[in-house]
Tab-separated table of C-alpha atoms and ligand atoms in Angstrom:
chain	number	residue	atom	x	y	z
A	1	UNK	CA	20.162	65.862	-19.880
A	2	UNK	CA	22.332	67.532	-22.405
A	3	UNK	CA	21.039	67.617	-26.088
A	4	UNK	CA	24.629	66.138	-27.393
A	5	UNK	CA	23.932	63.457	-25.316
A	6	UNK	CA	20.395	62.769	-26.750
A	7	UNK	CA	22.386	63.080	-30.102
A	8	UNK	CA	24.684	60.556	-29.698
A	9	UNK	CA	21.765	57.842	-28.843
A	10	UNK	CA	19.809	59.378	-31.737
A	11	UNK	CA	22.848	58.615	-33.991
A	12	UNK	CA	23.246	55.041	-32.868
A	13	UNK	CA	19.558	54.132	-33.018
A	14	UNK	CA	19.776	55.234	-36.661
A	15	UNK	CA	22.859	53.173	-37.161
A	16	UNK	CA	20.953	50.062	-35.235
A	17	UNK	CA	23.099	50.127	-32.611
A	18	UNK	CA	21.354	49.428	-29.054
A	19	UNK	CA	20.981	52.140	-26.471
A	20	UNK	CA	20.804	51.853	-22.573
A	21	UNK	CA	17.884	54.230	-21.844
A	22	UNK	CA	16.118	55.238	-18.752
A	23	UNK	CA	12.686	54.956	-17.858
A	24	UNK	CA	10.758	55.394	-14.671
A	25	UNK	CA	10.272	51.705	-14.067
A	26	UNK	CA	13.607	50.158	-14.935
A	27	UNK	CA	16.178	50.644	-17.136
A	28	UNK	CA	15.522	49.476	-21.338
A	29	UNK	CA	18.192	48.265	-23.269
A	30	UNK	CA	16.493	49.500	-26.970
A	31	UNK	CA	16.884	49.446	-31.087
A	32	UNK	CA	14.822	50.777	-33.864
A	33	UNK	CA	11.756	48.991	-33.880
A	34	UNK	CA	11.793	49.534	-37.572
A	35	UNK	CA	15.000	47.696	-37.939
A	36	UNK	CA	15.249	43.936	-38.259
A	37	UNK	CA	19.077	43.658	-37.435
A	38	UNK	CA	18.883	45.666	-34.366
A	39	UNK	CA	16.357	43.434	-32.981
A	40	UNK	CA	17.963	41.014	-33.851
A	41	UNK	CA	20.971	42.718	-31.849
A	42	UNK	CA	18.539	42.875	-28.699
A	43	UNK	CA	18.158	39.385	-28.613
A	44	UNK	CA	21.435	38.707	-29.406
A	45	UNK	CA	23.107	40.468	-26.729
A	46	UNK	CA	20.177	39.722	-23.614
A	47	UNK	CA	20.241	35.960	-24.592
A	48	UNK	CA	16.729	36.010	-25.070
A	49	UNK	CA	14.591	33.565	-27.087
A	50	UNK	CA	12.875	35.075	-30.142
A	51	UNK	CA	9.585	33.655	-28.564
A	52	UNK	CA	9.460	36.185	-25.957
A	53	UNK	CA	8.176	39.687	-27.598
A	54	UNK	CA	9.500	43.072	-26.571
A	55	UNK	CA	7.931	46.145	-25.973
A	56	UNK	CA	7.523	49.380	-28.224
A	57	UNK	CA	8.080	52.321	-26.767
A	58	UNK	CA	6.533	55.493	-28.220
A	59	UNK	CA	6.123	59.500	-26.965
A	60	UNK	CA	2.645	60.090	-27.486
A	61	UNK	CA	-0.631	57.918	-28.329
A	62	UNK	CA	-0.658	59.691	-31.910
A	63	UNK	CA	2.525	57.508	-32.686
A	64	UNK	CA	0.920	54.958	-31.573
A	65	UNK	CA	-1.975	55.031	-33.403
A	66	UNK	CA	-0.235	54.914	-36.561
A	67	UNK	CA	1.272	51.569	-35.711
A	68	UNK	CA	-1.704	50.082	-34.037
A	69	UNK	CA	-5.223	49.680	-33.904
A	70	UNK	CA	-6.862	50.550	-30.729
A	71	UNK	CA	-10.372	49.782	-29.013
A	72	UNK	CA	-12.444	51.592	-26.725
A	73	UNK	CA	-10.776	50.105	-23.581
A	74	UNK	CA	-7.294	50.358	-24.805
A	75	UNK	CA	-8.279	53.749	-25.125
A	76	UNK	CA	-9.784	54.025	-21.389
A	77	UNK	CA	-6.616	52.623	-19.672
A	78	UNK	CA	-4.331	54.656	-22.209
A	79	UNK	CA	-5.628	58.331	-21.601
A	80	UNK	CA	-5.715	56.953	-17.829
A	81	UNK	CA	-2.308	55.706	-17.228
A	82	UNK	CA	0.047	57.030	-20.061
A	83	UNK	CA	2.773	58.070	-19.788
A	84	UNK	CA	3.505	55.350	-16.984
A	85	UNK	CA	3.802	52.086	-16.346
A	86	UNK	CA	1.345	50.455	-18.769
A	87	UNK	CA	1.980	48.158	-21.875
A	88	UNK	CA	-0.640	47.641	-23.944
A	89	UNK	CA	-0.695	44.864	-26.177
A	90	UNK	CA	-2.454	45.981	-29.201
A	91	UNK	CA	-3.468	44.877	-33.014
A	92	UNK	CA	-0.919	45.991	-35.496
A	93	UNK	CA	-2.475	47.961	-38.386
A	94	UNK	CA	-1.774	47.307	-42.006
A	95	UNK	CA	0.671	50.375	-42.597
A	96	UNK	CA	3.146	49.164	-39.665
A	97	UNK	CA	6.424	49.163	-40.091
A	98	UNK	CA	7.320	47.692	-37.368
A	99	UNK	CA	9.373	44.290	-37.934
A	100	UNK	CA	7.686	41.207	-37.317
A	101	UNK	CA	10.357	39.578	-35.229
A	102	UNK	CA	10.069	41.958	-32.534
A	103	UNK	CA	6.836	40.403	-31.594
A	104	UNK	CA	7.700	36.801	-32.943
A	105	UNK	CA	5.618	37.056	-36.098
A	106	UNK	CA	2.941	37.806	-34.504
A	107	UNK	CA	0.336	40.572	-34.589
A	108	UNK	CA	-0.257	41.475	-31.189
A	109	UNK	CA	2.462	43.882	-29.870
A	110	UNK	CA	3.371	45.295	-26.256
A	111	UNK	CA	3.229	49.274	-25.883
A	112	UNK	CA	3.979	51.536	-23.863
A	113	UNK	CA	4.855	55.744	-23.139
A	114	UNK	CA	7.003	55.532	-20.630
A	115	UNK	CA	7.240	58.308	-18.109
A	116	UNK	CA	10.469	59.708	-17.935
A	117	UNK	CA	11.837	62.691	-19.163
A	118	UNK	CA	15.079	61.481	-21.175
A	119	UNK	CA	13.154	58.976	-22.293
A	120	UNK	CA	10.245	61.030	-23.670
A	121	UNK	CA	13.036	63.427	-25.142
A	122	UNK	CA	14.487	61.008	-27.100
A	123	UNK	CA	11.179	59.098	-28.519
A	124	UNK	CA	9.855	62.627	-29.762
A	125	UNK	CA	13.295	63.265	-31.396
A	126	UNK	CA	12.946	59.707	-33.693
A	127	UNK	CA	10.522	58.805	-36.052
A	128	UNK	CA	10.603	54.913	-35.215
A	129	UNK	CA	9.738	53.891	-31.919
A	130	UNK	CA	12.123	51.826	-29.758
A	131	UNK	CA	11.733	48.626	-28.690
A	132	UNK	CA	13.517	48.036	-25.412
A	133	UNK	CA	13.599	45.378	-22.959
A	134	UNK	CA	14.195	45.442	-19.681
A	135	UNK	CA	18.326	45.914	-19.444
A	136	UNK	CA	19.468	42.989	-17.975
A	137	UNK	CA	20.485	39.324	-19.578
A	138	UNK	CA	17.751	37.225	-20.042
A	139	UNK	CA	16.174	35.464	-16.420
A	140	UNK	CA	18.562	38.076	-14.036
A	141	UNK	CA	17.507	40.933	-12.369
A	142	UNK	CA	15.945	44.380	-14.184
A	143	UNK	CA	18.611	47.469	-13.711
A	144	UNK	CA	17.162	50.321	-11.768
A	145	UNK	CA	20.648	52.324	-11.988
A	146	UNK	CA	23.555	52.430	-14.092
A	147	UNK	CA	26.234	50.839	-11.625
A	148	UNK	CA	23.744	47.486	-11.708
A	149	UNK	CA	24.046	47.218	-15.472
A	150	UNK	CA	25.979	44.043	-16.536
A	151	UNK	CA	29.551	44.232	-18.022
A	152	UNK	CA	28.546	43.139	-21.324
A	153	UNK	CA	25.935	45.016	-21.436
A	154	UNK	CA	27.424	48.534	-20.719
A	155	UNK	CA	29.655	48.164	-23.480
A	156	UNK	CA	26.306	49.479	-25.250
A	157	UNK	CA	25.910	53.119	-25.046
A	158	UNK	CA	24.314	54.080	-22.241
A	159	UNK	CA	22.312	57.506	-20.671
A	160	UNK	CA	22.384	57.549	-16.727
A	161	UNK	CA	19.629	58.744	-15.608
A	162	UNK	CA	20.050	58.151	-12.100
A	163	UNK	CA	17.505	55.780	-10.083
A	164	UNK	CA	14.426	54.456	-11.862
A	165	UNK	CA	11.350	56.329	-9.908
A	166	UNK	CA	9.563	53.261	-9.258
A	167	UNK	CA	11.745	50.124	-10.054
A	168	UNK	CA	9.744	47.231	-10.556
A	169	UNK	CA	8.409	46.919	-14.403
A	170	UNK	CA	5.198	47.527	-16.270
A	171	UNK	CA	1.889	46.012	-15.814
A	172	UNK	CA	1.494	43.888	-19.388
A	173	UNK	CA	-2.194	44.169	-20.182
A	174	UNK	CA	-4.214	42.834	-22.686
A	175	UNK	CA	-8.219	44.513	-22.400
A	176	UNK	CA	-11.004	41.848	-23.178
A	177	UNK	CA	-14.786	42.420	-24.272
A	178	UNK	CA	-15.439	42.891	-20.046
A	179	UNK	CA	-12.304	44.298	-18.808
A	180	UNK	CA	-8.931	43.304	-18.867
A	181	UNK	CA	-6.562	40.373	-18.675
A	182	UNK	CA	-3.786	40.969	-16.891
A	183	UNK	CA	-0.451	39.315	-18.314
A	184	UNK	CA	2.371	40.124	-16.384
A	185	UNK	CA	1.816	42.293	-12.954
A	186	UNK	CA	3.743	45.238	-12.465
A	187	UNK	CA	4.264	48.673	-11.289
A	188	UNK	CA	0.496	49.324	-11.869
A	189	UNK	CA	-1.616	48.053	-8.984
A	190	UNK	CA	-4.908	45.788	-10.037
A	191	UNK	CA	-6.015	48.331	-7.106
A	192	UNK	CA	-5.543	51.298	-9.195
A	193	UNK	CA	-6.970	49.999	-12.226
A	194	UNK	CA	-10.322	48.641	-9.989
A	195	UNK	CA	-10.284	52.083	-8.508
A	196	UNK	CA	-10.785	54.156	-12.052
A	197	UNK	CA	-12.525	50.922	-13.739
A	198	UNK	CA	-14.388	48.862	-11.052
A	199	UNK	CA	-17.096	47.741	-13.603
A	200	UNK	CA	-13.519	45.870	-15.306
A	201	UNK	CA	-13.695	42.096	-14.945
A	202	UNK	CA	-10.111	41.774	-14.245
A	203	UNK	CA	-8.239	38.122	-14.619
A	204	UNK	CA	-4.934	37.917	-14.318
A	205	UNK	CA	-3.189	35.048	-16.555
A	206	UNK	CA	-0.928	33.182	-14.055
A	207	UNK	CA	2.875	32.149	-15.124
A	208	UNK	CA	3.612	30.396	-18.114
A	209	UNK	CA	0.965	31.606	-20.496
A	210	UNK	CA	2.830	35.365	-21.391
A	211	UNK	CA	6.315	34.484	-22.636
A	212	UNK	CA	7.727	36.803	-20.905
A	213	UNK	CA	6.013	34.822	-17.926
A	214	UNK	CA	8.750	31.985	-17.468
A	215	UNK	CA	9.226	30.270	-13.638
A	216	UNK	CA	13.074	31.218	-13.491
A	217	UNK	CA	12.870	35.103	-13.788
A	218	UNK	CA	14.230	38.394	-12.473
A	219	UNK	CA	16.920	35.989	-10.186
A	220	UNK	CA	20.011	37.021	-8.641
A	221	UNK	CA	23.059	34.526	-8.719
A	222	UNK	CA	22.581	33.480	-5.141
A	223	UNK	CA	19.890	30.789	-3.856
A	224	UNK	CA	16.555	32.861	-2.685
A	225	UNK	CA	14.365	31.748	0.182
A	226	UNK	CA	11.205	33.575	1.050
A	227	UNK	CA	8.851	34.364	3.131
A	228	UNK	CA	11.559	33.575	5.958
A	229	UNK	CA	11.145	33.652	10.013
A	230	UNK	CA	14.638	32.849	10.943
A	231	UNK	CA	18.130	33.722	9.067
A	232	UNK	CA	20.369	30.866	8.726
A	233	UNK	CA	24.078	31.493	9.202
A	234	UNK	CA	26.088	33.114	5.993
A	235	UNK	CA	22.545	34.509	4.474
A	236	UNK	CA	21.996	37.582	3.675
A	237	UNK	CA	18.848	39.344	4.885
A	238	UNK	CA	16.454	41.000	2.883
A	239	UNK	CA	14.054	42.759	5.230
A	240	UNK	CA	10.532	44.587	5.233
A	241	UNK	CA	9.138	46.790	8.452
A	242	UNK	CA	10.368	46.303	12.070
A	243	UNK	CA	11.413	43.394	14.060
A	244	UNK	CA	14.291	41.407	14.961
A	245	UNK	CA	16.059	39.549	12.415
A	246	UNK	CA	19.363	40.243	11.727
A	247	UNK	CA	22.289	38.587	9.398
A	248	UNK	CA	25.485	37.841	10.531
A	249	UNK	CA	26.718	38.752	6.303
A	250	UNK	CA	24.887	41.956	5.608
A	251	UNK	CA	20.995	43.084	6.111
A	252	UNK	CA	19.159	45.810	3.739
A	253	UNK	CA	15.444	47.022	4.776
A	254	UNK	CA	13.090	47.364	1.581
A	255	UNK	CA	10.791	49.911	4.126
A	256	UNK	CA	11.026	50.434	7.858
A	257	UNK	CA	7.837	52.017	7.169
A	258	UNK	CA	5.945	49.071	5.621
A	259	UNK	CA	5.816	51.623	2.348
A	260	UNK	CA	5.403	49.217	-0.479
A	261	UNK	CA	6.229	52.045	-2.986
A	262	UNK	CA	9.416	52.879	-1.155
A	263	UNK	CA	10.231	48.907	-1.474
A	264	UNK	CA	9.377	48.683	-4.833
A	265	UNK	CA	12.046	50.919	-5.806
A	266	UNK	CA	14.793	49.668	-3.718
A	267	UNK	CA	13.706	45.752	-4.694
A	268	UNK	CA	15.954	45.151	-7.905
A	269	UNK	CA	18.908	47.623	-6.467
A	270	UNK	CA	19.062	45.994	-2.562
A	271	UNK	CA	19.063	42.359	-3.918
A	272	UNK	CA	22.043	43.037	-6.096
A	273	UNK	CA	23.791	44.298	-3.628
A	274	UNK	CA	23.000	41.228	-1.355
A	275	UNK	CA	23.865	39.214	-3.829
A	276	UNK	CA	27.301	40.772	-4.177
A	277	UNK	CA	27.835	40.282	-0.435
A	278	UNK	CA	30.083	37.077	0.406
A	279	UNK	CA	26.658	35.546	1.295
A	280	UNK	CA	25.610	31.657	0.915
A	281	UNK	CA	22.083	32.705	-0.131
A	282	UNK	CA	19.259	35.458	0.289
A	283	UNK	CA	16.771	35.416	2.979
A	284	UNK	CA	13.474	37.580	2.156
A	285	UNK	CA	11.171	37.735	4.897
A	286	UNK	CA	7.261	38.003	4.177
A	287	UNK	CA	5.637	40.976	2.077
A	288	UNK	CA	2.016	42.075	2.202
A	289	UNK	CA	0.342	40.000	-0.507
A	290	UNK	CA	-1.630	43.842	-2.161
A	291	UNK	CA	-0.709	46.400	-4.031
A	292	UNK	CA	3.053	46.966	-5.373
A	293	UNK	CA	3.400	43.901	-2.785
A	294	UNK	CA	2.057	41.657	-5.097
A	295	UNK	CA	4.183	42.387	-7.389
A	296	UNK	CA	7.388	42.382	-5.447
A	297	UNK	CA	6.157	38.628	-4.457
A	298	UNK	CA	5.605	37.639	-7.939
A	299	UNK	CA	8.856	38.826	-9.032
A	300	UNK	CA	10.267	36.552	-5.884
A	301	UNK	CA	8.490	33.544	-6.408
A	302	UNK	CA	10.437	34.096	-10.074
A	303	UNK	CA	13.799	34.402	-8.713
A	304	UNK	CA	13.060	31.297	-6.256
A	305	UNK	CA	12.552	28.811	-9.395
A	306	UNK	CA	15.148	26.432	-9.369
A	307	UNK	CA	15.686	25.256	-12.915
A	308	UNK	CA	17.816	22.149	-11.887
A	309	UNK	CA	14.653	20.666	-10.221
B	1	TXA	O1	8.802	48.430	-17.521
B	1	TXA	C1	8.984	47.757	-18.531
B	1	TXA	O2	8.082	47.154	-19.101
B	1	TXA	C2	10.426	47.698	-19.084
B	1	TXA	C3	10.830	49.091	-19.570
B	1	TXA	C4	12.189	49.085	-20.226
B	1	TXA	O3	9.839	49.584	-20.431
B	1	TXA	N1	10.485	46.724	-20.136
B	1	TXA	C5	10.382	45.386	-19.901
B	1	TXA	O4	10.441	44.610	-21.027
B	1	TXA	O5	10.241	44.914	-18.793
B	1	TXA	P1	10.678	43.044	-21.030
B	1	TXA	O6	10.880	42.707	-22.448
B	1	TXA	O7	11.769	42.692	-20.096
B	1	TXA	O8	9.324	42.469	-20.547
B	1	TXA	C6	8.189	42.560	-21.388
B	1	TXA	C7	7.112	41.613	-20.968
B	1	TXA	C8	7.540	40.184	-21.130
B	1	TXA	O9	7.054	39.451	-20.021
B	1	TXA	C9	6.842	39.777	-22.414
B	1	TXA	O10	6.595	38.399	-22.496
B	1	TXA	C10	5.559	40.551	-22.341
B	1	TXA	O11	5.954	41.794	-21.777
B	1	TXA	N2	5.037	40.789	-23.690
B	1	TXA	C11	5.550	41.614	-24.626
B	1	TXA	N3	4.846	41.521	-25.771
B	1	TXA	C12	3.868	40.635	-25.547
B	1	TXA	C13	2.818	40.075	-26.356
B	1	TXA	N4	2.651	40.439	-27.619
B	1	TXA	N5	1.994	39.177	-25.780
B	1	TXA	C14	2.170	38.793	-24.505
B	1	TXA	N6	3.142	39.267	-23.688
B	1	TXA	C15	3.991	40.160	-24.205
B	2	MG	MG1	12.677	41.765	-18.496
């Protein structure tokens, strides 16, 4: 990535402008977290409701520990799985700068160092973090590549930086006195955490309780139906290993192989492109319930939530 690139967003941030940014799980859509107005912006332009916080994004813990204050396990989970696809949510500390509407007035914040080059680049260059959303309008689909952004939203400046790595967002975690709670499931398996920590009590919160949590979630314009054994006629076909299903529209496999990691980071790109197709609806056949499949499911299950019922 060139540095006159990097400039550009640098000079917009300043100016609270929004900036499309990579990072390794989806695409952000960020402001200075420092600046009311272009929070403000954020919400503004993603039709989102202030009650759903966003995430800080910072390039090293030493940034974040002058914004934050952080316990033993916060500090366990950080040094094990930063930069990647963590957030935190952590206790703001009394020299923060950080405005309060970002988080809804409240002192518990989401962070995160994402891992991603550009996106690393840029964070070291600023001295604000950036709080950043995923990049898409509020209850659609996350952006894993530039060509999926929405038309609105590219009118934003933007940095392409190709395919996100893994595709399917952050694990939102919250640690308790035991372990951890886990508030939104992500790119981080509850296998990899058990792995490292497997004296953790780990709950995870179901739906409703993290704002960010709502039923009708990461959906494409089409109706979704999951866990499918048959394809009716018009649907599209959104499929996972071997067998015989086929679409008479348009069919995309997530894996041949059954990889769930391979899946994961075609999820958010292959349903848009369903969706695009002259199809009546999606058809999704069934995903291993472990892993990145649990996440893939949960992010499903979202985009299955019809709001009219
Ligand atoms: O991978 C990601 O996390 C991407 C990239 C851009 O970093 N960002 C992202 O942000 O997905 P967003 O705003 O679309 O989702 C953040 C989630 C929401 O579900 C939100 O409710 C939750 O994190 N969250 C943020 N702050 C929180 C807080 N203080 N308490 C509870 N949940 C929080
Ligand atoms: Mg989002």
């Amino acid at each position: 990535m060139h540095q006159k690139t990097i400039d550009e967003a640098k000079k917009r941030l300043f100016g609270g402008e929004l900036v499309i940014f990579p990072t390794e799980t989806v695409y952000g859509i960020g402001g200075n977290a420092i600046n009311e107005n272009a929070i403000k912006l954020i919400y503004q332009v993603k039709k989102r409701p202030f009650n759903n916080p966003l995430i800080c994004h910072f390039p090293n813990i030493r940034e974040i520990e002058k914004n934050f204050i952080l316990k033993e396990k916060d500090y366990e989970l950080a040094n094990t799985f930063w930069p990647g696809p963590l957030t935190l949510i952590l206790e703001k500390n009394k020299e923060s700068k950080i405005t309060p509407i970002l988080s809804n007035n409240q002192n518990l914040v989401g962070c995160r160092i994402p891992d991603n080059e550009i996106a690393i680049n840029l964070l070291s260059q600023l001295d604000f973090p950036i709080a950043a959303p995923s990049a898409n309008i509020a209850t659609k689909t996350s952006v894993t590549s530039i060509k999926d952004l929405d038309n609105n939203l590219k009118k934003n400046f933007y940095i392409d930086g190709g395919a996100s790595v893994l595709g399917l967002e952050s694990t939102v975690i919250q640690t308790t006195k035991e372990g951890c709670k886990i508030l939104r499931l992500g790119s981080l398996t509850i296998e990899e955490i058990k792995d490292k920590f497997n004296h953790y009590n780990i709950e995870i919160i179901n739906s409703t309780v993290s704002p960010g949590n709502q039923l009708k979630h990461y959906s494409p314009k089409k109706h979704v139906r999951i866990n499918v054994k048959n394809i009716n006629e018009n649907e599209a076909l959104l499929n996972f290993g071997k067998n015989k299903l086929i679409s008479n529209i348009k069919h995309l496999n997530l894996s041949i192989d059954e990889n769930l990691l391979e899946a994961s980071h075609n999820f958010y790109n292959y349903l848009n492109i369903l969706d695009q197709s002259n199809c009546s609806g999606i058809a999704v056949v069934p995903i291993p319930n472990h892993g990145l499949g649990k996440t893939i499911n949960d992010r499903l299950k979202r985009a299955t939530y019809n709001d009219d019922k």
